[in-house]
mmCIF file of C-alpha atoms and ligand atoms in Angstrom:
data_model
loop_
_atom_site.group_PDB
_atom_site.id
_atom_site.type_symbol
_atom_site.label_atom_id
_atom_site.label_comp_id
_atom_site.label_asym_id
_atom_site.label_seq_id
_atom_site.Cartn_x
_atom_site.Cartn_y
_atom_site.Cartn_z
ATOM 1 C CA UNK A 1 0.000 0.000 0.000
ATOM 2 C CA UNK A 2 1.583 3.323 -1.048
ATOM 3 C CA UNK A 3 1.951 5.989 1.666
ATOM 4 C CA UNK A 4 -0.005 8.503 -0.393
ATOM 5 C CA UNK A 5 -2.262 7.594 -3.326
ATOM 6 C CA UNK A 6 -0.607 6.764 -6.634
ATOM 7 C CA UNK A 7 -1.882 9.345 -9.105
ATOM 8 C CA UNK A 8 -3.120 8.224 -12.501
ATOM 9 C CA UNK A 9 -4.635 11.660 -13.014
ATOM 10 C CA UNK A 10 -4.104 14.341 -15.685
ATOM 11 C CA UNK A 11 -2.521 16.848 -13.310
ATOM 12 C CA UNK A 12 -1.649 17.274 -10.592
ATOM 13 C CA UNK A 13 0.357 14.114 -11.102
ATOM 14 C CA UNK A 14 3.303 12.185 -9.667
ATOM 15 C CA UNK A 15 6.489 14.229 -9.805
ATOM 16 C CA UNK A 16 10.064 13.124 -9.257
ATOM 17 C CA UNK A 17 12.266 13.679 -6.222
ATOM 18 C CA UNK A 18 14.365 16.063 -8.293
ATOM 19 C CA UNK A 19 11.372 18.244 -9.174
ATOM 20 C CA UNK A 20 10.234 18.370 -5.553
ATOM 21 C CA UNK A 21 13.723 19.098 -4.275
ATOM 22 C CA UNK A 22 14.121 22.017 -6.681
ATOM 23 C CA UNK A 23 11.474 23.850 -4.646
ATOM 24 C CA UNK A 24 13.525 23.945 -1.443
ATOM 25 C CA UNK A 25 15.252 27.235 -2.225
ATOM 26 C CA UNK A 26 13.657 30.623 -1.570
ATOM 27 C CA UNK A 27 14.256 33.191 -4.282
ATOM 28 C CA UNK A 28 13.933 36.905 -3.687
ATOM 29 C CA UNK A 29 12.306 39.278 -6.135
ATOM 30 C CA UNK A 30 14.692 40.598 -8.794
ATOM 31 C CA UNK A 31 17.303 37.965 -7.979
ATOM 32 C CA UNK A 32 19.549 37.895 -11.077
ATOM 33 C CA UNK A 33 19.993 34.118 -10.715
ATOM 34 C CA UNK A 34 16.250 33.709 -10.884
ATOM 35 C CA UNK A 35 15.989 35.934 -13.956
ATOM 36 C CA UNK A 36 18.653 33.787 -15.647
ATOM 37 C CA UNK A 37 16.820 30.576 -14.727
ATOM 38 C CA UNK A 38 13.585 32.056 -16.014
ATOM 39 C CA UNK A 39 15.168 33.092 -19.312
ATOM 40 C CA UNK A 40 16.682 29.670 -19.872
ATOM 41 C CA UNK A 41 13.372 27.935 -19.134
ATOM 42 C CA UNK A 42 11.548 30.185 -21.583
ATOM 43 C CA UNK A 43 14.136 29.465 -24.275
ATOM 44 C CA UNK A 44 13.907 25.703 -23.653
ATOM 45 C CA UNK A 45 10.111 25.722 -23.907
ATOM 46 C CA UNK A 46 10.292 27.533 -27.254
ATOM 47 C CA UNK A 47 12.931 25.097 -28.444
ATOM 48 C CA UNK A 48 10.693 22.117 -27.588
ATOM 49 C CA UNK A 49 8.092 23.582 -29.968
ATOM 50 C CA UNK A 50 10.663 24.185 -32.719
ATOM 51 C CA UNK A 51 10.017 27.923 -32.431
ATOM 52 C CA UNK A 52 13.488 29.307 -31.740
ATOM 53 C CA UNK A 53 13.862 32.556 -33.679
ATOM 54 C CA UNK A 54 10.156 33.007 -34.436
ATOM 55 C CA UNK A 55 8.370 32.312 -31.151
ATOM 56 C CA UNK A 56 8.688 33.328 -27.485
ATOM 57 C CA UNK A 57 7.346 31.739 -24.311
ATOM 58 C CA UNK A 58 5.201 33.839 -21.989
ATOM 59 C CA UNK A 59 4.655 32.256 -18.563
ATOM 60 C CA UNK A 60 1.739 33.252 -16.344
ATOM 61 C CA UNK A 61 0.641 32.369 -12.809
ATOM 62 C CA UNK A 62 -2.350 30.083 -12.684
ATOM 63 C CA UNK A 63 -3.551 26.696 -13.829
ATOM 64 C CA UNK A 64 -3.683 25.689 -17.475
ATOM 65 C CA UNK A 65 -7.041 27.268 -18.193
ATOM 66 C CA UNK A 66 -5.599 30.677 -17.480
ATOM 67 C CA UNK A 67 -3.162 30.197 -20.354
ATOM 68 C CA UNK A 68 -6.038 29.288 -22.704
ATOM 69 C CA UNK A 69 -8.102 32.267 -21.578
ATOM 70 C CA UNK A 70 -5.142 34.658 -21.820
ATOM 71 C CA UNK A 71 -4.360 33.291 -25.291
ATOM 72 C CA UNK A 72 -7.935 33.727 -26.533
ATOM 73 C CA UNK A 73 -8.362 37.160 -24.952
ATOM 74 C CA UNK A 74 -4.975 38.507 -26.026
ATOM 75 C CA UNK A 75 -4.951 37.160 -29.587
ATOM 76 C CA UNK A 76 -8.543 37.479 -30.783
ATOM 77 C CA UNK A 77 -9.075 41.209 -31.231
ATOM 78 C CA UNK A 78 -12.318 42.909 -30.216
ATOM 79 C CA UNK A 79 -13.519 42.926 -33.808
ATOM 80 C CA UNK A 80 -12.192 39.392 -34.448
ATOM 81 C CA UNK A 81 -13.992 36.056 -34.346
ATOM 82 C CA UNK A 82 -12.895 32.670 -33.084
ATOM 83 C CA UNK A 83 -13.818 29.356 -34.703
ATOM 84 C CA UNK A 84 -13.823 26.836 -31.845
ATOM 85 C CA UNK A 85 -13.304 23.172 -32.779
ATOM 86 C CA UNK A 86 -15.069 21.018 -30.217
ATOM 87 C CA UNK A 87 -14.922 17.296 -29.512
ATOM 88 C CA UNK A 88 -14.809 17.376 -25.745
ATOM 89 C CA UNK A 89 -15.275 19.505 -22.646
ATOM 90 C CA UNK A 90 -12.030 21.458 -22.995
ATOM 91 C CA UNK A 91 -12.994 22.746 -26.431
ATOM 92 C CA UNK A 92 -16.457 23.592 -25.149
ATOM 93 C CA UNK A 93 -14.994 25.620 -22.270
ATOM 94 C CA UNK A 94 -13.644 28.172 -24.774
ATOM 95 C CA UNK A 95 -17.250 29.237 -25.455
ATOM 96 C CA UNK A 96 -17.514 30.606 -21.914
ATOM 97 C CA UNK A 97 -14.140 32.296 -22.294
ATOM 98 C CA UNK A 98 -15.363 34.094 -25.431
ATOM 99 C CA UNK A 99 -18.625 35.051 -23.722
ATOM 100 C CA UNK A 100 -16.830 36.564 -20.723
ATOM 101 C CA UNK A 101 -14.323 38.396 -22.945
ATOM 102 C CA UNK A 102 -17.042 39.591 -25.317
ATOM 103 C CA UNK A 103 -15.488 37.945 -28.361
ATOM 104 C CA UNK A 104 -17.538 36.695 -31.300
ATOM 105 C CA UNK A 105 -17.202 32.996 -32.055
ATOM 106 C CA UNK A 106 -18.507 30.177 -34.182
ATOM 107 C CA UNK A 107 -18.381 26.525 -33.167
ATOM 108 C CA UNK A 108 -17.686 23.386 -35.153
ATOM 109 C CA UNK A 109 -18.747 20.569 -32.870
ATOM 110 C CA UNK A 110 -18.488 16.853 -33.521
ATOM 111 C CA UNK A 111 -18.988 13.648 -31.529
ATOM 112 C CA UNK A 112 -16.339 12.957 -28.883
ATOM 113 C CA UNK A 113 -14.846 10.086 -30.906
ATOM 114 C CA UNK A 114 -14.522 12.049 -34.147
ATOM 115 C CA UNK A 115 -11.616 14.321 -35.065
ATOM 116 C CA UNK A 116 -12.272 17.626 -36.851
ATOM 117 C CA UNK A 117 -11.955 17.276 -40.624
ATOM 118 C CA UNK A 118 -9.475 19.799 -42.110
ATOM 119 C CA UNK A 119 -11.481 19.979 -45.356
ATOM 120 C CA UNK A 120 -14.619 20.959 -43.451
ATOM 121 C CA UNK A 121 -12.612 23.587 -41.542
ATOM 122 C CA UNK A 122 -11.370 24.984 -44.843
ATOM 123 C CA UNK A 123 -14.956 25.219 -46.113
ATOM 124 C CA UNK A 124 -16.056 27.083 -42.976
ATOM 125 C CA UNK A 125 -13.151 29.522 -43.185
ATOM 126 C CA UNK A 126 -13.916 30.204 -46.848
ATOM 127 C CA UNK A 127 -17.583 30.814 -46.043
ATOM 128 C CA UNK A 128 -16.900 33.211 -43.146
ATOM 129 C CA UNK A 129 -14.153 35.784 -43.793
ATOM 130 C CA UNK A 130 -14.942 37.302 -40.369
ATOM 131 C CA UNK A 131 -13.222 34.386 -38.612
ATOM 132 C CA UNK A 132 -9.803 35.704 -37.573
ATOM 133 C CA UNK A 133 -8.627 32.753 -35.474
ATOM 134 C CA UNK A 134 -9.218 29.034 -34.963
ATOM 135 C CA UNK A 135 -8.897 27.227 -31.628
ATOM 136 C CA UNK A 136 -7.874 23.571 -31.590
ATOM 137 C CA UNK A 137 -7.308 21.229 -28.648
ATOM 138 C CA UNK A 138 -4.561 18.957 -30.000
ATOM 139 C CA UNK A 139 -5.309 16.121 -27.591
ATOM 140 C CA UNK A 140 -8.772 16.256 -26.000
ATOM 141 C CA UNK A 141 -8.318 15.150 -22.412
ATOM 142 C CA UNK A 142 -12.010 14.186 -22.277
ATOM 143 C CA UNK A 143 -11.247 10.977 -24.152
ATOM 144 C CA UNK A 144 -7.574 11.203 -25.134
ATOM 145 C CA UNK A 145 -8.468 11.648 -28.814
ATOM 146 C CA UNK A 146 -5.654 12.887 -31.011
ATOM 147 C CA UNK A 147 -6.710 15.747 -33.289
ATOM 148 C CA UNK A 148 -4.795 16.410 -36.528
ATOM 149 C CA UNK A 149 -2.829 19.536 -35.615
ATOM 150 C CA UNK A 150 -0.509 19.449 -38.604
ATOM 151 C CA UNK A 151 -3.234 19.207 -41.265
ATOM 152 C CA UNK A 152 -5.402 21.828 -39.556
ATOM 153 C CA UNK A 153 -2.447 24.210 -39.159
ATOM 154 C CA UNK A 154 -1.823 23.993 -42.909
ATOM 155 C CA UNK A 155 -5.452 24.809 -43.757
ATOM 156 C CA UNK A 156 -5.662 27.725 -41.306
ATOM 157 C CA UNK A 157 -2.374 29.240 -42.507
ATOM 158 C CA UNK A 158 -3.380 28.889 -46.176
ATOM 159 C CA UNK A 159 -6.525 30.917 -45.410
ATOM 160 C CA UNK A 160 -4.434 33.588 -43.674
ATOM 161 C CA UNK A 161 -6.023 33.070 -40.244
ATOM 162 C CA UNK A 162 -4.295 32.524 -36.912
ATOM 163 C CA UNK A 163 -4.235 29.125 -35.177
ATOM 164 C CA UNK A 164 -4.469 28.993 -31.377
ATOM 165 C CA UNK A 165 -3.769 25.595 -29.817
ATOM 166 C CA UNK A 166 -4.719 24.287 -26.394
ATOM 167 C CA UNK A 167 -1.845 21.820 -26.126
ATOM 168 C CA UNK A 168 -2.243 21.247 -22.414
ATOM 169 C CA UNK A 169 -2.467 17.490 -22.678
ATOM 170 C CA UNK A 170 0.026 17.160 -25.537
ATOM 171 C CA UNK A 171 2.928 19.486 -24.908
ATOM 172 C CA UNK A 172 6.013 17.617 -23.743
ATOM 173 C CA UNK A 173 5.042 14.288 -25.334
ATOM 174 C CA UNK A 174 3.338 14.956 -28.683
ATOM 175 C CA UNK A 175 5.732 15.919 -31.460
ATOM 176 C CA UNK A 176 5.197 19.560 -32.406
ATOM 177 C CA UNK A 177 7.129 21.763 -34.797
ATOM 178 C CA UNK A 178 5.781 25.248 -35.387
ATOM 179 C CA UNK A 179 8.089 25.619 -38.408
ATOM 180 C CA UNK A 180 6.047 23.043 -40.317
ATOM 181 C CA UNK A 181 2.740 23.381 -38.412
ATOM 182 C CA UNK A 182 2.221 27.162 -38.291
ATOM 183 C CA UNK A 183 0.822 28.208 -34.931
ATOM 184 C CA UNK A 184 0.260 31.749 -33.638
ATOM 185 C CA UNK A 185 -0.045 30.632 -30.040
ATOM 186 C CA UNK A 186 0.069 27.384 -28.093
ATOM 187 C CA UNK A 187 -1.067 27.205 -24.478
ATOM 188 C CA UNK A 188 0.349 24.558 -22.165
ATOM 189 C CA UNK A 189 1.016 23.699 -18.560
ATOM 190 C CA UNK A 190 3.875 22.084 -16.638
ATOM 191 C CA UNK A 191 1.495 19.758 -14.782
ATOM 192 C CA UNK A 192 0.838 17.317 -17.593
ATOM 193 C CA UNK A 193 3.451 15.798 -19.904
ATOM 194 C CA UNK A 194 6.218 17.997 -18.497
ATOM 195 C CA UNK A 195 5.564 16.295 -15.142
ATOM 196 C CA UNK A 196 6.035 19.296 -12.887
ATOM 197 C CA UNK A 197 3.944 20.877 -10.138
ATOM 198 C CA UNK A 198 0.898 23.141 -10.599
ATOM 199 C CA UNK A 199 0.962 26.922 -10.239
ATOM 200 C CA UNK A 200 2.041 28.313 -13.564
ATOM 201 C CA UNK A 201 1.103 27.989 -17.203
ATOM 202 C CA UNK A 202 2.604 29.370 -20.376
ATOM 203 C CA UNK A 203 1.801 30.332 -23.935
ATOM 204 C CA UNK A 204 4.305 29.898 -26.761
ATOM 205 C CA UNK A 205 3.561 32.682 -29.226
ATOM 206 C CA UNK A 206 4.744 33.901 -32.584
ATOM 207 C CA UNK A 207 6.508 37.133 -31.695
ATOM 208 C CA UNK A 208 5.328 39.001 -34.808
ATOM 209 C CA UNK A 209 1.706 38.117 -33.967
ATOM 210 C CA UNK A 210 2.090 39.011 -30.279
ATOM 211 C CA UNK A 211 3.392 42.466 -31.215
ATOM 212 C CA UNK A 212 -0.043 43.195 -32.679
ATOM 213 C CA UNK A 213 -1.833 42.183 -29.464
ATOM 214 C CA UNK A 214 -1.258 45.309 -27.392
ATOM 215 C CA UNK A 215 -4.496 46.468 -25.806
ATOM 216 C CA UNK A 216 -6.504 43.370 -26.824
ATOM 217 C CA UNK A 217 -6.709 41.574 -23.479
ATOM 218 C CA UNK A 218 -10.041 41.865 -21.653
ATOM 219 C CA UNK A 219 -8.361 41.868 -18.203
ATOM 220 C CA UNK A 220 -5.028 43.017 -16.772
ATOM 221 C CA UNK A 221 -4.262 39.534 -15.476
ATOM 222 C CA UNK A 222 -4.871 37.969 -18.892
ATOM 223 C CA UNK A 223 -2.614 40.335 -20.828
ATOM 224 C CA UNK A 224 0.053 38.210 -22.506
ATOM 225 C CA UNK A 225 1.469 41.207 -24.337
ATOM 226 C CA UNK A 226 2.040 43.128 -21.129
ATOM 227 C CA UNK A 227 3.624 40.152 -19.359
ATOM 228 C CA UNK A 228 5.915 39.585 -22.347
ATOM 229 C CA UNK A 229 6.986 43.262 -22.381
ATOM 230 C CA UNK A 230 7.855 43.067 -18.699
ATOM 231 C CA UNK A 231 9.888 39.868 -19.147
ATOM 232 C CA UNK A 232 11.728 41.312 -22.131
ATOM 233 C CA UNK A 233 12.522 44.580 -20.368
ATOM 234 C CA UNK A 234 14.094 43.340 -17.161
ATOM 235 C CA UNK A 235 13.510 39.593 -16.963
ATOM 236 C CA UNK A 236 10.843 40.127 -14.283
ATOM 237 C CA UNK A 237 7.238 39.042 -14.096
ATOM 238 C CA UNK A 238 4.737 41.883 -13.817
ATOM 239 C CA UNK A 239 3.478 40.557 -10.501
ATOM 240 C CA UNK A 240 4.878 38.144 -7.889
ATOM 241 C CA UNK A 241 6.499 35.236 -9.712
ATOM 242 C CA UNK A 242 5.710 31.683 -8.528
ATOM 243 C CA UNK A 243 9.438 31.211 -7.923
ATOM 244 C CA UNK A 244 9.376 27.702 -6.454
ATOM 245 C CA UNK A 245 7.150 26.479 -9.242
ATOM 246 C CA UNK A 246 9.438 28.007 -11.866
ATOM 247 C CA UNK A 247 12.424 26.243 -10.285
ATOM 248 C CA UNK A 248 10.502 22.958 -10.298
ATOM 249 C CA UNK A 249 9.775 23.386 -14.010
ATOM 250 C CA UNK A 250 13.502 23.917 -14.627
ATOM 251 C CA UNK A 251 14.229 20.563 -12.965
ATOM 252 C CA UNK A 252 11.392 18.915 -14.898
ATOM 253 C CA UNK A 253 12.885 20.157 -18.175
ATOM 254 C CA UNK A 254 16.273 18.715 -17.159
ATOM 255 C CA UNK A 255 14.582 15.375 -16.654
ATOM 256 C CA UNK A 256 12.782 15.562 -19.972
ATOM 257 C CA UNK A 257 16.144 16.055 -21.627
ATOM 258 C CA UNK A 258 17.629 13.059 -19.808
ATOM 259 C CA UNK A 259 14.697 10.936 -20.955
ATOM 260 C CA UNK A 260 15.437 11.764 -24.593
ATOM 261 C CA UNK A 261 13.196 14.804 -25.006
ATOM 262 C CA UNK A 262 9.683 14.655 -26.390
ATOM 263 C CA UNK A 263 10.367 11.460 -28.355
ATOM 264 C CA UNK A 264 11.703 9.680 -25.277
ATOM 265 C CA UNK A 265 8.778 10.729 -23.147
ATOM 266 C CA UNK A 266 6.319 9.645 -25.830
ATOM 267 C CA UNK A 267 7.960 6.203 -25.931
ATOM 268 C CA UNK A 268 7.454 5.789 -22.192
ATOM 269 C CA UNK A 269 3.808 6.938 -22.332
ATOM 270 C CA UNK A 270 3.178 4.550 -25.223
ATOM 271 C CA UNK A 271 4.540 1.675 -23.118
ATOM 272 C CA UNK A 272 2.569 2.728 -20.050
ATOM 273 C CA UNK A 273 -0.718 3.153 -21.905
ATOM 274 C CA UNK A 274 -0.204 -0.182 -23.691
ATOM 275 C CA UNK A 275 0.186 -1.991 -20.350
ATOM 276 C CA UNK A 276 -2.807 -0.176 -18.875
ATOM 277 C CA UNK A 277 -5.085 -0.837 -21.860
ATOM 278 C CA UNK A 278 -4.021 -4.502 -22.110
ATOM 279 C CA UNK A 279 -4.478 -4.988 -18.371
ATOM 280 C CA UNK A 280 -7.948 -3.400 -18.281
ATOM 281 C CA UNK A 281 -9.044 -5.297 -21.397
ATOM 282 C CA UNK A 282 -7.950 -8.557 -19.805
ATOM 283 C CA UNK A 283 -10.420 -7.776 -16.999
ATOM 284 C CA UNK A 284 -13.141 -7.136 -19.595
ATOM 285 C CA UNK A 285 -13.099 -3.309 -19.711
ATOM 286 C CA UNK A 286 -13.498 -1.498 -23.042
ATOM 287 C CA UNK A 287 -11.864 1.746 -24.144
ATOM 288 C CA UNK A 288 -14.091 4.578 -25.342
ATOM 289 C CA UNK A 289 -11.950 5.169 -28.450
ATOM 290 C CA UNK A 290 -10.580 2.888 -31.147
ATOM 291 C CA UNK A 291 -6.838 2.375 -30.844
ATOM 292 C CA UNK A 292 -5.851 4.443 -33.883
ATOM 293 C CA UNK A 293 -7.374 7.652 -32.490
ATOM 294 C CA UNK A 294 -6.146 7.093 -28.935
ATOM 295 C CA UNK A 295 -3.255 9.242 -27.709
ATOM 296 C CA UNK A 296 -1.186 7.556 -24.999
ATOM 297 C CA UNK A 297 -1.434 10.392 -22.438
ATOM 298 C CA UNK A 298 -4.865 9.506 -21.080
ATOM 299 C CA UNK A 299 -7.254 6.644 -21.744
ATOM 300 C CA UNK A 300 -11.003 6.760 -21.251
ATOM 301 C CA UNK A 301 -12.776 3.493 -20.375
ATOM 302 C CA UNK A 302 -16.490 2.698 -20.478
ATOM 303 C CA UNK A 303 -18.059 1.728 -17.195
ATOM 304 C CA UNK A 304 -18.847 -1.970 -17.656
ATOM 305 C CA UNK A 305 -22.507 -2.821 -17.983
ATOM 306 C CA UNK A 306 -22.300 -5.489 -15.269
ATOM 307 C CA UNK A 307 -25.279 -4.885 -12.967
ATOM 308 C CA UNK A 308 -23.132 -4.879 -9.845
ATOM 309 C CA UNK A 309 -20.695 -2.286 -11.190
ATOM 310 C CA UNK A 310 -21.012 1.169 -9.679
ATOM 311 C CA UNK A 311 -18.713 4.040 -10.701
ATOM 312 C CA UNK A 312 -18.711 5.821 -7.330
ATOM 313 C CA UNK A 313 -17.934 2.593 -5.512
ATOM 314 C CA UNK A 314 -15.237 1.855 -8.088
ATOM 315 C CA UNK A 315 -13.457 5.190 -7.470
ATOM 316 C CA UNK A 316 -13.844 4.856 -3.704
ATOM 317 C CA UNK A 317 -12.604 1.263 -3.740
ATOM 318 C CA UNK A 318 -9.521 2.195 -5.729
ATOM 319 C CA UNK A 319 -8.768 5.056 -3.383
ATOM 320 C CA UNK A 320 -8.948 2.652 -0.441
ATOM 321 C CA UNK A 321 -6.330 0.592 -2.274
ATOM 322 C CA UNK A 322 -4.219 3.740 -2.631
ATOM 323 C CA UNK A 323 -4.872 4.575 -6.276
ATOM 324 C CA UNK A 324 -6.481 7.690 -7.714
ATOM 325 C CA UNK A 325 -7.915 7.731 -11.235
ATOM 326 C CA UNK A 326 -9.980 10.436 -12.913
ATOM 327 C CA UNK A 327 -13.758 10.573 -13.366
ATOM 328 C CA UNK A 328 -15.162 10.444 -16.900
ATOM 329 C CA UNK A 329 -16.365 13.628 -18.571
ATOM 330 C CA UNK A 330 -18.719 12.285 -21.219
ATOM 331 C CA UNK A 331 -22.387 13.304 -21.035
ATOM 332 C CA UNK A 332 -23.915 10.130 -22.414
ATOM 333 C CA UNK A 333 -21.364 7.435 -21.648
ATOM 334 C CA UNK A 334 -20.636 6.445 -18.056
ATOM 335 C CA UNK A 335 -16.854 6.277 -18.030
ATOM 336 C CA UNK A 336 -13.649 6.830 -16.116
ATOM 337 C CA UNK A 337 -10.181 7.928 -17.193
ATOM 338 C CA UNK A 338 -6.691 6.705 -16.440
ATOM 339 C CA UNK A 339 -3.806 9.068 -17.143
ATOM 340 C CA UNK A 340 -0.458 7.648 -18.128
ATOM 341 C CA UNK A 341 1.476 10.875 -17.546
ATOM 342 C CA UNK A 342 3.613 11.481 -14.510
ATOM 343 C CA UNK A 343 6.194 9.445 -12.698
ATOM 344 C CA UNK A 344 4.401 6.132 -12.956
ATOM 345 C CA UNK A 345 6.335 3.112 -14.155
ATOM 346 C CA UNK A 346 5.787 -0.603 -14.550
ATOM 347 C CA UNK A 347 5.577 -1.280 -10.816
ATOM 348 C CA UNK A 348 2.884 1.388 -10.359
ATOM 349 C CA UNK A 349 0.901 0.058 -13.324
ATOM 350 C CA UNK A 350 1.042 -3.473 -11.876
ATOM 351 C CA UNK A 351 -0.200 -2.084 -8.567
ATOM 352 C CA UNK A 352 -3.025 -0.212 -10.334
ATOM 353 C CA UNK A 353 -4.176 -3.316 -12.224
ATOM 354 C CA UNK A 354 -4.144 -5.430 -9.068
ATOM 355 C CA UNK A 355 -6.134 -2.732 -7.252
ATOM 356 C CA UNK A 356 -8.726 -2.684 -10.046
ATOM 357 C CA UNK A 357 -9.068 -6.481 -9.919
ATOM 358 C CA UNK A 358 -9.409 -6.318 -6.137
ATOM 359 C CA UNK A 359 -12.062 -3.605 -6.361
ATOM 360 C CA UNK A 360 -14.261 -5.309 -8.942
ATOM 361 C CA UNK A 361 -13.929 -8.619 -7.112
ATOM 362 C CA UNK A 362 -15.151 -6.857 -3.966
ATOM 363 C CA UNK A 363 -18.206 -5.716 -5.966
ATOM 364 C CA UNK A 364 -18.901 -9.356 -6.755
ATOM 365 C CA UNK A 365 -17.843 -9.120 -10.397
ATOM 366 C CA UNK A 366 -15.790 -12.008 -11.844
ATOM 367 C CA UNK A 367 -14.908 -10.346 -15.096
ATOM 368 C CA UNK A 368 -16.618 -7.387 -16.753
ATOM 369 C CA UNK A 369 -18.561 -9.056 -19.562
ATOM 370 C CA UNK A 370 -18.393 -7.572 -23.048
ATOM 371 C CA UNK A 371 -21.553 -5.789 -24.037
HETATM 372 C C1 PLP B 1 -5.715 20.109 -18.158
HETATM 373 C C2 PLP B 1 -6.250 20.822 -19.326
HETATM 374 C C3 PLP B 1 -6.532 22.197 -19.289
HETATM 375 C C4 PLP B 1 -6.277 23.062 -18.096
HETATM 376 O O1 PLP B 1 -6.727 22.596 -16.916
HETATM 377 P P1 PLP B 1 -6.355 23.276 -15.531
HETATM 378 O O2 PLP B 1 -7.202 22.516 -14.600
HETATM 379 O O3 PLP B 1 -6.722 24.716 -15.610
HETATM 380 O O4 PLP B 1 -4.893 23.115 -15.338
HETATM 381 C C5 PLP B 1 -6.981 22.796 -20.438
HETATM 382 N N1 PLP B 1 -7.148 22.100 -21.579
HETATM 383 C C6 PLP B 1 -6.871 20.799 -21.660
HETATM 384 C C7 PLP B 1 -7.039 20.103 -22.968
HETATM 385 C C8 PLP B 1 -6.418 20.113 -20.539
HETATM 386 O O5 PLP B 1 -6.136 18.811 -20.621
#
């Protein structure tokens, strides 16, 4: 039994000793060492996206949604319009962000197991010249579906519009290269595939596009342009920097490098998700998505139709065994989610699978029958 629950959750997640230890130092405001650390972290984030020379990283305090909201509010001008691509709850959340910011939007919504079709996006952009930007979630954490960033980026660029990406669940593990997949802005967080602690978020932006964003933001705290100007001027955040969290991210980036960068991390997640999917299937569970659409960062499973199976009891039973998974987010399909990100290895996966078997056995279920 682990001392604290093993986290198979999409952030916060299990972090390494090195990441936790990095937070032991107190940094004062305007400490030149901190400014240097900050600058190197920003450069490394841009490099991971292939944006060195064209893009800059703008960190902000807050959880990942703040980065998405700051991106939408800072990039879509008052007279602009956002086309929101939706196949899960994270895409849908951008509607509220536009409403609060007073930005016009159109939605292109599809079923949770269907990826947006680039040809259909092209048609919609051609039909509505008022659309200035498109928002894509590259991996929808609702199901773990992989959306075709590269193809969509090509279509949006060819129509002369700006692409905004919520890459929260992808950044750090999904290959991304803004040189070949043109992106105006990409919002991400250290608490997913970068495997660091919560407290900050960041947006990787095309500098030439950001320069046109002065005065766009609907709130002082969401102003990416202003934060960028402050960082460029003296290396300081506008407001109190989450120093410990920044230091933790630095350590997390060191570890990513040791693991072989994005490709290395992706290989580990692919192994982890394979073991998890195989193990759950052997107990009779079914994934929500077909394998070819499934990204390895998070897997959504259907609640089995066995009469004795109860989702609340399932979550509670697992927690008693010392394992935390994530509730499902689908309206019509009772489900749960297992994240493969974070410092979880083969031993933790074996523990998880044994805990699941234990929990369903305690419910009186032999094996979850196929529907
Ligand atoms: C995690 C996540 C977010 C941000 O969530 P926070 O709880 O604000 O950190 C946004 N979009 C996607 C796709 C995510 O997976």
